[in-house]
């Protein structure tokens, strides 16, 4: 009886065990299926020699190495020398179409020695029929997409560029993603992901976080836009000779007032000021240094007569002043400057002339980009840095697959590197300052990426790069960027309008500048006057 009761229980436990085993096996199969779903994956666990082809072009002398990432047992493709051009390519088993469905491009890079000037992007090449050979791979080899980080001078961006065949003229045109995200400024591993959607959307991710979303058909997202404008200014349209673009004109009926004295000086002597009591009229401001002696090697025939160097007269320090006293100048209350007529609205004003619009003969319509297929991956870069490591290159048709690879291949390494960096900062006692500076740099790069600041992007990048080289300037650069932002906001709010009667103020300013220029000229002449030699020159 007991045995009969025990059998169903054992059978139940066996069924549960089989269920969990099947569930676990299913998870493994799914993970395996995800890996199998990858169109292309390169982990660089094995040496790249024989699988990747190094360009034989003479310009590309940079040596690629199969090397471990610093602090890991994980291998990657390493840029091993500074100031070199590098080129290497890997052909795919089958070309990848970009026209249908989702396509995900993803890879990791690590700037182990930092990055001041260099690229770390990948070119996704068209089939060889387009005119290239692996052993002759160079910067002219035709690609469909170029994607990845690039930083040098004013350039600091994660490029996304696609080449597209213009159906009107057959020419291939480069279309650059506008307002691209900036490159992380550290020595950690980072993963870059581009997701091309069938609805023409593009997502650019850095470390799994969306940094940019764009649409291939939008004129706001690519430069030049993929789709040309429907109309263009007529190149044959000319502005009429009688077209008046002046919004304001001098009032023709205005007359200079009778009491307007154009010859009155800007400044006059202040007669109300009296010489201070105790002023030493007969004392010079400078005297010969009583402690100075003629050098033993002074040759009067060669060097001329020796004269002691001058020092400030100590008696003048105790008095209000020395030398000839003169009354100071003050602004002339009668000064008005050159008279000019006030401005009035121009009755003949027609506005700013523009040529008429005509249909664009190069206009075409597309429902989606006509991408060329990807037949190979190539790295073709010029860099001043070494220590750039490429790893875990992926092409997939599902962003979930790319996410899975990020979680298993990139994130564990990144977390280890991040903790190690924290420990190093703490050991040197600079964690607070360094951490603060990194946050500041990241914030400044994000500010520079704001679309309406695009005209000032170069100036802000220059400031950031100077600060990265001289961290003690961090606070100063923050102030500089704030000043730039304030000037932009003021210009936006006030529209750059000048105050009324700007002509008179300009002339007064010019007159004032003229006086300052004369004074500066006199000072310059005085400073350039030959000085007495106090020692023999070698």
Short mmCIF file of C-alpha atoms in Angstrom, two decimals:
data_model
loop_
_atom_site.label_atom_id
_atom_site.label_comp_id
_atom_site.label_asym_id
_atom_site.label_seq_id
_atom_site.Cartn_x
_atom_site.Cartn_y
_atom_site.Cartn_z
CA UNK A 1 0.00 0.00 0.00
CA UNK A 2 2.80 2.38 0.85
CA UNK A 3 4.61 1.42 -2.32
CA UNK A 4 1.56 2.24 -4.48
CA UNK A 5 1.35 5.72 -2.94
CA UNK A 6 5.06 6.35 -3.42
CA UNK A 7 5.03 5.54 -7.13
CA UNK A 8 2.74 8.42 -8.21
CA UNK A 9 4.78 10.83 -6.09
CA UNK A 10 8.03 9.67 -7.69
CA UNK A 11 6.42 9.92 -11.11
CA UNK A 12 5.34 13.49 -10.32
CA UNK A 13 8.83 14.48 -9.24
CA UNK A 14 10.23 12.92 -12.40
CA UNK A 15 7.79 14.94 -14.54
CA UNK A 16 8.74 18.17 -12.76
CA UNK A 17 12.43 17.39 -13.28
CA UNK A 18 11.82 16.74 -16.97
CA UNK A 19 9.83 20.00 -17.21
CA UNK A 20 12.62 22.12 -15.69
CA UNK A 21 15.22 20.30 -17.77
CA UNK A 22 13.20 21.00 -20.90
CA UNK A 23 12.76 24.65 -19.88
CA UNK A 24 16.48 25.08 -19.23
CA UNK A 25 17.31 23.34 -22.51
CA UNK A 26 14.83 25.66 -24.25
CA UNK A 27 16.62 28.71 -22.85
CA UNK A 28 19.95 27.35 -24.04
CA UNK A 29 18.47 26.64 -27.46
CA UNK A 30 17.04 30.17 -27.62
CA UNK A 31 20.41 31.68 -26.71
CA UNK A 32 22.01 29.43 -29.27
CA UNK A 33 19.38 30.41 -31.82
CA UNK A 34 20.11 34.09 -31.13
CA UNK A 35 23.78 33.45 -31.82
CA UNK A 36 22.92 31.56 -34.98
CA UNK A 37 20.67 34.41 -36.08
CA UNK A 38 23.66 36.73 -36.28
CA UNK A 39 24.45 37.34 -39.94
CA UNK A 40 28.09 37.95 -39.08
CA UNK A 41 30.03 37.86 -35.82
CA UNK A 42 33.76 38.31 -35.18
CA UNK A 43 35.01 37.86 -31.61
CA UNK A 44 38.76 37.81 -32.43
CA UNK A 45 39.15 34.92 -30.01
CA UNK A 46 41.29 33.36 -32.74
CA UNK A 47 44.11 35.10 -34.61
CA UNK A 48 42.81 37.18 -37.52
CA UNK A 49 45.66 36.07 -39.80
CA UNK A 50 44.26 34.16 -42.77
CA UNK A 51 40.72 35.35 -42.11
CA UNK A 52 41.22 39.12 -42.44
CA UNK A 53 43.28 40.57 -45.27
CA UNK A 54 45.73 43.39 -44.56
CA UNK A 55 45.98 45.96 -47.36
CA UNK A 56 49.17 45.80 -49.37
CA UNK A 57 48.97 49.45 -50.38
CA UNK A 58 52.21 51.34 -49.71
CA UNK A 59 50.61 54.07 -47.60
CA UNK A 60 49.21 51.62 -45.06
CA UNK A 61 52.21 50.66 -42.95
CA UNK A 62 50.43 50.35 -39.60
CA UNK A 63 50.85 46.92 -37.98
CA UNK A 64 47.73 45.09 -36.78
CA UNK A 65 48.12 42.73 -33.82
CA UNK A 66 46.02 40.03 -32.18
CA UNK A 67 46.20 41.20 -28.57
CA UNK A 68 44.45 41.04 -25.22
CA UNK A 69 42.44 43.94 -23.94
CA UNK A 70 44.26 45.53 -21.00
CA UNK A 71 43.17 43.79 -17.80
CA UNK A 72 41.21 41.02 -19.58
CA UNK A 73 41.80 37.63 -21.19
CA UNK A 74 39.59 38.75 -24.07
CA UNK A 75 41.37 39.28 -27.40
CA UNK A 76 40.79 41.95 -30.02
CA UNK A 77 42.27 43.55 -33.14
CA UNK A 78 44.87 46.09 -32.01
CA UNK A 79 46.24 49.26 -33.62
CA UNK A 80 49.83 48.86 -32.40
CA UNK A 81 51.71 51.96 -33.65
CA UNK A 82 51.27 55.71 -33.54
CA UNK A 83 51.03 58.05 -36.53
CA UNK A 84 50.25 55.37 -39.09
CA UNK A 85 47.65 54.53 -41.68
CA UNK A 86 45.89 51.19 -41.22
CA UNK A 87 43.73 49.13 -43.57
CA UNK A 88 42.33 45.62 -43.14
CA UNK A 89 39.26 43.92 -44.61
CA UNK A 90 37.05 40.88 -44.05
CA UNK A 91 34.74 39.56 -46.76
CA UNK A 92 31.33 38.17 -45.80
CA UNK A 93 30.15 34.78 -46.96
CA UNK A 94 27.12 36.41 -48.56
CA UNK A 95 26.28 40.09 -49.21
CA UNK A 96 23.85 41.63 -46.71
CA UNK A 97 20.88 43.51 -48.14
CA UNK A 98 19.96 46.77 -46.42
CA UNK A 99 16.69 47.26 -48.30
CA UNK A 100 14.37 44.89 -46.46
CA UNK A 101 13.86 44.40 -42.75
CA UNK A 102 15.96 45.54 -39.82
CA UNK A 103 19.75 45.52 -40.01
CA UNK A 104 21.93 46.08 -36.93
CA UNK A 105 25.61 47.05 -37.14
CA UNK A 106 27.53 46.80 -33.86
CA UNK A 107 31.14 46.67 -32.65
CA UNK A 108 33.29 47.50 -29.64
CA UNK A 109 36.30 49.80 -29.41
CA UNK A 110 38.60 50.72 -26.57
CA UNK A 111 41.08 53.61 -26.59
CA UNK A 112 43.55 52.05 -24.14
CA UNK A 113 45.92 55.03 -24.38
CA UNK A 114 43.21 57.63 -24.78
CA UNK A 115 42.28 59.36 -28.02
CA UNK A 116 43.36 62.85 -29.05
CA UNK A 117 43.55 62.41 -32.81
CA UNK A 118 42.35 59.30 -34.59
CA UNK A 119 39.45 57.36 -36.02
CA UNK A 120 37.99 54.01 -34.99
CA UNK A 121 35.18 53.56 -37.48
CA UNK A 122 34.23 50.67 -39.75
CA UNK A 123 33.46 50.84 -43.45
CA UNK A 124 30.78 48.45 -44.65
CA UNK A 125 31.91 47.84 -48.22
CA UNK A 126 29.96 47.25 -51.39
CA UNK A 127 30.59 44.10 -53.48
CA UNK A 128 33.93 43.93 -55.26
CA UNK A 129 32.20 44.41 -58.60
CA UNK A 130 31.95 48.09 -57.59
CA UNK A 131 35.71 48.39 -58.09
CA UNK A 132 37.97 47.26 -55.24
CA UNK A 133 40.18 44.33 -54.24
CA UNK A 134 41.04 43.16 -50.70
CA UNK A 135 44.80 43.52 -51.15
CA UNK A 136 44.26 47.02 -52.60
CA UNK A 137 41.78 48.18 -49.98
CA UNK A 138 42.21 51.92 -49.31
CA UNK A 139 40.26 55.11 -48.71
CA UNK A 140 38.88 55.04 -52.26
CA UNK A 141 37.27 51.62 -51.89
CA UNK A 142 33.50 52.10 -52.29
CA UNK A 143 31.39 51.56 -49.20
CA UNK A 144 27.68 51.65 -48.38
CA UNK A 145 27.98 52.80 -44.76
CA UNK A 146 30.74 54.22 -42.57
CA UNK A 147 30.03 54.06 -38.86
CA UNK A 148 31.99 54.68 -35.68
CA UNK A 149 33.92 57.16 -33.50
CA UNK A 150 36.29 59.81 -34.84
CA UNK A 151 38.06 62.52 -32.86
CA UNK A 152 40.70 65.01 -34.01
CA UNK A 153 40.80 68.80 -33.78
CA UNK A 154 37.27 70.19 -34.08
CA UNK A 155 35.91 66.75 -35.05
CA UNK A 156 34.41 64.75 -32.19
CA UNK A 157 31.60 62.55 -33.33
CA UNK A 158 30.28 59.08 -33.91
CA UNK A 159 30.06 59.10 -37.69
CA UNK A 160 27.19 57.63 -39.61
CA UNK A 161 27.67 58.20 -43.33
CA UNK A 162 25.94 56.39 -46.17
CA UNK A 163 26.73 56.56 -49.85
CA UNK A 164 23.71 56.65 -52.13
CA UNK A 165 23.34 56.45 -55.87
CA UNK A 166 21.52 59.49 -57.25
CA UNK A 167 18.92 58.02 -59.64
CA UNK A 168 18.95 61.22 -61.72
CA UNK A 169 22.64 61.38 -62.60
CA UNK A 170 24.03 58.04 -61.38
CA UNK A 171 26.57 59.66 -59.05
CA UNK A 172 27.25 58.36 -55.56
CA UNK A 173 26.77 61.01 -52.86
CA UNK A 174 27.93 60.88 -49.22
CA UNK A 175 25.14 61.72 -46.78
CA UNK A 176 26.38 62.57 -43.25
CA UNK A 177 24.28 62.25 -40.12
CA UNK A 178 23.83 65.74 -38.65
CA UNK A 179 24.42 66.47 -34.95
CA UNK A 180 26.09 63.12 -34.34
CA UNK A 181 26.76 62.05 -30.74
CA UNK A 182 30.20 62.74 -29.29
CA UNK A 183 32.85 60.15 -28.48
CA UNK A 184 33.23 59.09 -24.81
CA UNK A 185 36.43 60.65 -23.43
CA UNK A 186 37.96 57.81 -21.41
CA UNK A 187 39.99 54.60 -21.78
CA UNK A 188 37.12 52.17 -21.24
CA UNK A 189 35.53 49.73 -23.68
CA UNK A 190 32.50 51.14 -25.48
CA UNK A 191 30.04 49.52 -27.85
CA UNK A 192 28.57 51.35 -30.85
CA UNK A 193 25.30 50.26 -32.43
CA UNK A 194 23.47 51.46 -35.55
CA UNK A 195 19.95 50.11 -36.11
CA UNK A 196 18.48 50.56 -39.60
CA UNK A 197 14.71 50.07 -39.56
CA UNK A 198 12.43 49.23 -42.51
CA UNK A 199 10.41 52.41 -41.80
CA UNK A 200 13.53 54.48 -42.73
CA UNK A 201 14.39 55.21 -39.09
CA UNK A 202 17.96 55.11 -37.83
CA UNK A 203 19.00 54.70 -34.20
CA UNK A 204 22.55 55.27 -32.98
CA UNK A 205 23.36 53.76 -29.61
CA UNK A 206 26.45 54.17 -27.46
CA UNK A 207 26.77 51.53 -24.73
CA UNK A 208 23.19 50.50 -25.41
CA UNK A 209 21.81 53.99 -24.79
CA UNK A 210 20.11 55.79 -27.67
CA UNK A 211 22.10 58.92 -28.50
CA UNK A 212 20.53 59.84 -31.83
CA UNK A 213 17.38 59.03 -33.77
CA UNK A 214 16.99 60.08 -37.38
CA UNK A 215 15.08 59.36 -40.57
CA UNK A 216 16.88 58.70 -43.82
CA UNK A 217 14.34 60.73 -45.82
CA UNK A 218 14.36 63.76 -43.51
CA UNK A 219 16.19 66.88 -44.72
CA UNK A 220 16.76 67.78 -41.05
CA UNK A 221 18.82 64.68 -40.28
CA UNK A 222 21.34 64.31 -43.12
CA UNK A 223 23.69 66.63 -44.96
CA UNK A 224 23.14 66.81 -47.84
CA UNK A 225 19.58 65.51 -47.58
CA UNK A 226 18.82 62.32 -49.47
CA UNK A 227 15.80 63.82 -51.23
CA UNK A 228 16.50 67.06 -53.10
CA UNK A 229 14.24 70.10 -52.74
CA UNK A 230 11.23 70.25 -55.08
CA UNK A 231 12.07 73.81 -56.06
CA UNK A 232 15.27 75.81 -56.34
CA UNK A 233 16.08 79.52 -56.84
CA UNK A 234 16.07 80.41 -60.52
CA UNK A 235 19.75 80.92 -61.46
CA UNK A 236 18.69 83.17 -64.38
CA UNK A 237 16.53 85.49 -62.27
CA UNK A 238 18.22 88.84 -61.65
CA UNK A 239 17.43 91.58 -59.15
CA UNK A 240 15.80 94.65 -60.82
CA UNK A 241 18.00 97.73 -60.83
CA UNK A 242 15.36 99.82 -59.04
CA UNK A 243 14.87 97.27 -56.25
CA UNK A 244 15.43 99.07 -52.92
CA UNK A 245 16.44 96.80 -50.00
CA UNK A 246 17.09 99.63 -47.52
CA UNK A 247 14.58 99.40 -44.66
CA UNK A 248 15.75 102.75 -43.22
CA UNK A 249 17.16 105.86 -44.91
CA UNK A 250 18.50 109.23 -43.64
CA UNK A 251 15.67 111.74 -43.27
CA UNK A 252 16.09 114.02 -46.35
CA UNK A 253 14.18 116.84 -44.62
CA UNK A 254 16.42 116.88 -41.53
CA UNK A 255 18.69 119.93 -41.07
CA UNK A 256 21.68 120.27 -38.77
CA UNK A 257 20.81 122.54 -35.79
CA UNK A 258 22.51 125.95 -35.77
CA UNK A 259 24.14 125.30 -32.39
CA UNK A 260 25.65 121.98 -33.47
CA UNK A 261 29.42 122.40 -33.21
CA UNK A 262 31.17 119.60 -35.07
CA UNK A 263 34.60 121.00 -34.22
CA UNK A 264 34.19 120.84 -30.44
CA UNK A 265 36.83 118.45 -29.01
CA UNK A 266 35.79 115.33 -27.19
CA UNK A 267 37.90 116.22 -24.11
CA UNK A 268 38.99 119.50 -22.51
CA UNK A 269 41.31 120.46 -19.65
CA UNK A 270 39.62 120.23 -16.28
CA UNK A 271 40.21 123.75 -14.90
CA UNK A 272 38.64 122.89 -11.56
CA UNK A 273 41.40 120.50 -10.54
CA UNK A 274 44.28 122.01 -8.53
CA UNK A 275 47.78 120.65 -8.06
CA UNK A 276 47.96 118.45 -4.93
CA UNK A 277 49.82 119.89 -2.01
CA UNK A 278 53.30 118.45 -1.65
CA UNK A 279 53.77 117.71 -5.36
CA UNK A 280 57.52 117.54 -6.09
CA UNK A 281 57.93 119.49 -9.34
CA UNK A 282 61.74 119.28 -9.39
CA UNK A 283 62.01 115.60 -8.60
CA UNK A 284 62.31 113.16 -11.56
CA UNK A 285 60.12 110.07 -11.56
CA UNK A 286 63.19 107.86 -12.09
CA UNK A 287 66.75 108.10 -10.87
CA UNK A 288 69.99 106.21 -11.47
CA UNK A 289 70.24 103.05 -9.37
CA UNK A 290 72.82 104.00 -6.71
CA UNK A 291 73.71 100.34 -6.12
CA UNK A 292 74.47 99.58 -9.76
CA UNK A 293 78.11 99.24 -10.83
CA UNK A 294 79.66 99.01 -14.24
CA UNK A 295 80.40 95.37 -15.23
CA UNK A 296 84.08 94.46 -15.25
CA UNK A 297 83.88 93.25 -18.86
CA UNK A 298 82.25 96.48 -20.11
CA UNK A 299 84.16 97.77 -23.15
CA UNK A 300 83.31 101.45 -23.80
CA UNK A 301 84.77 101.31 -27.31
CA UNK A 302 82.51 98.40 -28.18
CA UNK A 303 79.57 98.92 -25.83
CA UNK A 304 79.54 102.69 -25.55
CA UNK A 305 79.44 104.82 -22.44
CA UNK A 306 78.01 102.89 -19.51
CA UNK A 307 75.01 104.37 -17.72
CA UNK A 308 73.44 103.06 -14.57
CA UNK A 309 69.95 101.53 -14.95
CA UNK A 310 67.00 103.58 -13.73
CA UNK A 311 64.84 102.86 -10.71
CA UNK A 312 61.71 104.56 -9.38
CA UNK A 313 62.48 107.65 -7.33
CA UNK A 314 61.82 106.67 -3.67
CA UNK A 315 60.97 110.29 -2.79
CA UNK A 316 58.03 110.14 -5.24
CA UNK A 317 56.49 107.26 -3.32
CA UNK A 318 56.03 109.48 -0.28
CA UNK A 319 54.66 112.46 -2.24
CA UNK A 320 51.44 112.86 -4.29
CA UNK A 321 53.61 112.87 -7.41
CA UNK A 322 56.79 114.04 -9.15
CA UNK A 323 57.76 115.94 -12.24
CA UNK A 324 55.83 118.52 -14.20
CA UNK A 325 52.21 118.64 -13.05
CA UNK A 326 49.43 119.03 -15.62
CA UNK A 327 45.70 119.37 -15.19
CA UNK A 328 43.84 116.22 -16.25
CA UNK A 329 41.42 116.09 -19.17
CA UNK A 330 37.67 115.66 -18.80
CA UNK A 331 34.85 114.96 -21.24
CA UNK A 332 33.68 118.06 -23.08
CA UNK A 333 29.99 118.65 -22.31
CA UNK A 334 29.69 120.60 -25.57
CA UNK A 335 31.00 117.70 -27.67
CA UNK A 336 28.45 116.34 -30.17
CA UNK A 337 30.61 114.90 -32.91
CA UNK A 338 29.82 114.92 -36.59
CA UNK A 339 26.14 115.56 -37.29
CA UNK A 340 24.11 113.11 -39.35
CA UNK A 341 20.45 113.02 -40.24
CA UNK A 342 18.22 110.64 -38.24
CA UNK A 343 16.93 107.55 -40.00
CA UNK A 344 13.31 107.08 -41.07
CA UNK A 345 11.37 104.25 -42.71
CA UNK A 346 12.17 103.99 -46.40
CA UNK A 347 8.97 104.58 -48.41
CA UNK A 348 10.55 102.73 -51.37
CA UNK A 349 11.56 99.68 -49.35
CA UNK A 350 10.63 96.41 -51.11
CA UNK A 351 12.26 93.90 -48.78
CA UNK A 352 15.24 91.63 -49.31
CA UNK A 353 15.22 90.42 -52.89
CA UNK A 354 15.21 86.72 -53.62
CA UNK A 355 15.15 84.96 -56.97
CA UNK A 356 11.91 83.23 -57.85
CA UNK A 357 11.57 79.50 -57.25
CA UNK A 358 11.47 77.07 -60.16
CA UNK A 359 11.01 73.27 -60.27
CA UNK A 360 14.23 71.46 -59.43
CA UNK A 361 15.35 69.52 -62.51
CA UNK A 362 17.30 67.12 -60.23
CA UNK A 363 14.32 66.34 -58.00
CA UNK A 364 13.36 62.73 -57.41
CA UNK A 365 11.20 60.82 -54.95
CA UNK A 366 11.98 57.64 -53.05
CA UNK A 367 9.92 55.58 -50.63
CA UNK A 368 13.14 54.34 -49.01
CA UNK A 369 16.89 54.62 -49.65
CA UNK A 370 18.31 52.47 -52.40
CA UNK A 371 21.13 51.07 -50.27
CA UNK A 372 23.89 49.02 -51.86
CA UNK A 373 24.45 45.64 -50.16
CA UNK A 374 27.27 45.07 -47.67
CA UNK A 375 29.81 42.53 -48.89
CA UNK A 376 32.71 43.15 -46.49
CA UNK A 377 33.82 44.96 -43.35
CA UNK A 378 36.89 47.15 -43.58
CA UNK A 379 38.84 49.30 -41.16
CA UNK A 380 40.69 52.08 -42.99
CA UNK A 381 41.94 54.75 -40.61
CA UNK A 382 44.70 57.25 -40.04
CA UNK A 383 45.51 57.76 -36.38
CA UNK A 384 48.10 59.46 -34.18
CA UNK A 385 47.21 57.06 -31.35
CA UNK A 386 48.14 53.48 -30.66
CA UNK A 387 46.29 51.12 -28.34
CA UNK A 388 42.96 51.24 -30.23
CA UNK A 389 41.31 47.83 -29.84
CA UNK A 390 38.43 46.56 -32.00
CA UNK A 391 36.30 43.65 -30.83
CA UNK A 392 32.97 41.79 -31.15
CA UNK A 393 31.86 42.97 -34.58
CA UNK A 394 28.27 42.03 -35.31
CA UNK A 395 25.77 42.25 -38.15
CA UNK A 396 22.28 41.05 -37.22
CA UNK A 397 18.68 41.39 -38.34
CA UNK A 398 17.25 41.92 -34.87
CA UNK A 399 18.20 44.53 -32.27
CA UNK A 400 17.43 41.97 -29.54
CA UNK A 401 20.39 39.92 -30.78
CA UNK A 402 22.64 42.98 -30.56
CA UNK A 403 21.34 43.66 -27.05
CA UNK A 404 22.13 40.07 -26.04
CA UNK A 405 25.71 40.42 -27.28
CA UNK A 406 26.13 43.70 -25.41
CA UNK A 407 25.03 42.04 -22.19
CA UNK A 408 27.35 39.04 -22.59
CA UNK A 409 30.45 40.42 -24.35
CA UNK A 410 30.70 44.13 -23.55
CA UNK A 411 29.00 44.86 -20.24
CA UNK A 412 31.08 42.50 -18.03
CA UNK A 413 34.31 44.00 -19.38
CA UNK A 414 33.03 47.54 -19.01
CA UNK A 415 32.00 46.98 -15.38
CA UNK A 416 35.43 45.56 -14.53
CA UNK A 417 37.20 48.48 -16.21
CA UNK A 418 34.96 50.99 -14.50
CA UNK A 419 35.62 49.54 -11.04
CA UNK A 420 39.34 49.39 -11.75
CA UNK A 421 39.28 53.05 -12.79
CA UNK A 422 37.51 53.98 -9.56
CA UNK A 423 40.12 52.10 -7.52
CA UNK A 424 42.97 53.83 -9.35
CA UNK A 425 41.39 57.23 -8.83
CA UNK A 426 40.86 56.50 -5.15
CA UNK A 427 44.45 55.30 -4.78
CA UNK A 428 45.83 58.52 -6.21
CA UNK A 429 43.45 60.61 -4.13
CA UNK A 430 42.09 62.31 -7.22
CA UNK A 431 38.78 60.55 -7.49
CA UNK A 432 36.75 63.64 -6.65
CA UNK A 433 38.48 65.97 -9.07
CA UNK A 434 38.85 63.40 -11.86
CA UNK A 435 35.25 62.27 -11.55
CA UNK A 436 34.06 65.86 -11.56
CA UNK A 437 36.12 66.67 -14.64
CA UNK A 438 34.82 63.65 -16.54
CA UNK A 439 31.26 64.67 -15.76
CA UNK A 440 32.05 68.22 -16.89
CA UNK A 441 33.58 66.98 -20.17
CA UNK A 442 30.60 64.72 -20.86
CA UNK A 443 28.19 67.58 -20.13
CA UNK A 444 30.11 70.00 -22.36
CA UNK A 445 30.13 67.53 -25.24
CA UNK A 446 26.38 67.09 -24.83
CA UNK A 447 25.94 70.87 -24.86
CA UNK A 448 27.98 71.08 -28.06
CA UNK A 449 25.66 68.50 -29.64
CA UNK A 450 22.55 70.69 -29.13
CA UNK A 451 21.30 71.46 -32.68
CA UNK A 452 20.88 75.22 -32.33
CA UNK A 453 24.51 75.49 -31.16
CA UNK A 454 25.84 73.88 -34.35
CA UNK A 455 27.39 77.16 -35.56
CA UNK A 456 29.41 77.37 -32.34
CA UNK A 457 30.26 73.65 -32.10
CA UNK A 458 33.82 74.09 -33.30
CA UNK A 459 34.56 76.81 -30.73
CA UNK A 460 33.17 74.71 -27.87
CA UNK A 461 35.08 71.60 -28.99
CA UNK A 462 38.32 73.59 -29.12
CA UNK A 463 37.78 74.73 -25.53
CA UNK A 464 36.99 71.19 -24.35
CA UNK A 465 40.07 69.70 -26.03
CA UNK A 466 42.34 72.32 -24.48
CA UNK A 467 40.90 71.49 -21.08
CA UNK A 468 41.38 67.74 -21.50
CA UNK A 469 45.08 68.41 -22.05
CA UNK A 470 45.22 70.87 -19.11
CA UNK A 471 42.67 69.69 -16.49
CA UNK A 472 43.49 72.63 -14.23
CA UNK A 473 41.62 74.83 -16.70
CA UNK A 474 38.29 73.03 -16.19
CA UNK A 475 36.60 75.84 -14.24
CA UNK A 476 37.84 78.44 -16.72
CA UNK A 477 36.42 76.51 -19.65
CA UNK A 478 33.05 76.16 -17.91
CA UNK A 479 32.98 79.94 -17.55
CA UNK A 480 33.96 80.36 -21.20
CA UNK A 481 31.20 78.03 -22.39
CA UNK A 482 28.67 79.80 -20.16
CA UNK A 483 29.72 83.14 -21.70
CA UNK A 484 29.23 81.69 -25.19
CA UNK A 485 25.77 80.39 -24.26
CA UNK A 486 24.75 83.70 -22.69
CA UNK A 487 25.87 85.63 -25.76
CA UNK A 488 23.84 83.27 -27.98
CA UNK A 489 20.72 83.60 -25.80
CA UNK A 490 21.05 87.40 -25.71
CA UNK A 491 21.35 87.44 -29.48
CA UNK A 492 18.26 85.23 -29.78
CA UNK A 493 16.21 87.33 -27.34
CA UNK A 494 17.18 90.76 -28.63
CA UNK A 495 17.71 89.76 -32.23
CA UNK A 496 21.00 91.64 -32.44
CA UNK A 497 19.20 94.99 -32.63
CA UNK A 498 21.28 98.12 -32.16
CA UNK A 499 20.14 101.09 -30.12
CA UNK A 500 18.73 104.16 -31.80
CA UNK A 501 21.06 106.80 -33.27
CA UNK A 502 23.72 104.20 -33.72
CA UNK A 503 25.47 106.37 -36.30
CA UNK A 504 26.35 109.06 -33.79
CA UNK A 505 27.50 106.55 -31.22
CA UNK A 506 29.63 104.82 -33.80
CA UNK A 507 31.32 108.06 -34.74
CA UNK A 508 31.90 108.94 -31.13
CA UNK A 509 33.34 105.53 -30.52
CA UNK A 510 35.55 105.91 -33.56
CA UNK A 511 36.70 109.29 -32.30
CA UNK A 512 37.34 107.78 -28.89
CA UNK A 513 39.21 104.88 -30.46
CA UNK A 514 41.19 107.35 -32.47
CA UNK A 515 42.34 109.05 -29.29
CA UNK A 516 43.17 105.69 -27.73
CA UNK A 517 45.02 104.62 -30.84
CA UNK A 518 47.13 107.80 -30.76
CA UNK A 519 47.90 107.17 -27.10
CA UNK A 520 48.75 103.51 -27.81
CA UNK A 521 50.94 104.63 -30.67
CA UNK A 522 52.83 107.02 -28.41
CA UNK A 523 53.24 104.29 -25.79
CA UNK A 524 54.44 101.86 -28.44
CA UNK A 525 56.94 104.37 -29.77
CA UNK A 526 58.16 105.02 -26.25
CA UNK A 527 58.49 101.31 -25.55
CA UNK A 528 60.33 100.77 -28.82
CA UNK A 529 62.79 103.62 -28.20
CA UNK A 530 66.40 102.39 -27.79
CA UNK A 531 67.41 101.85 -24.18
CA UNK A 532 70.77 102.42 -22.59
CA UNK A 533 72.75 99.24 -22.29
CA UNK A 534 73.44 98.20 -18.73
CA UNK A 535 75.45 95.06 -19.45
CA UNK A 536 77.51 93.65 -22.21
CA UNK A 537 75.53 91.41 -24.58
CA UNK A 538 77.07 88.15 -25.65
#
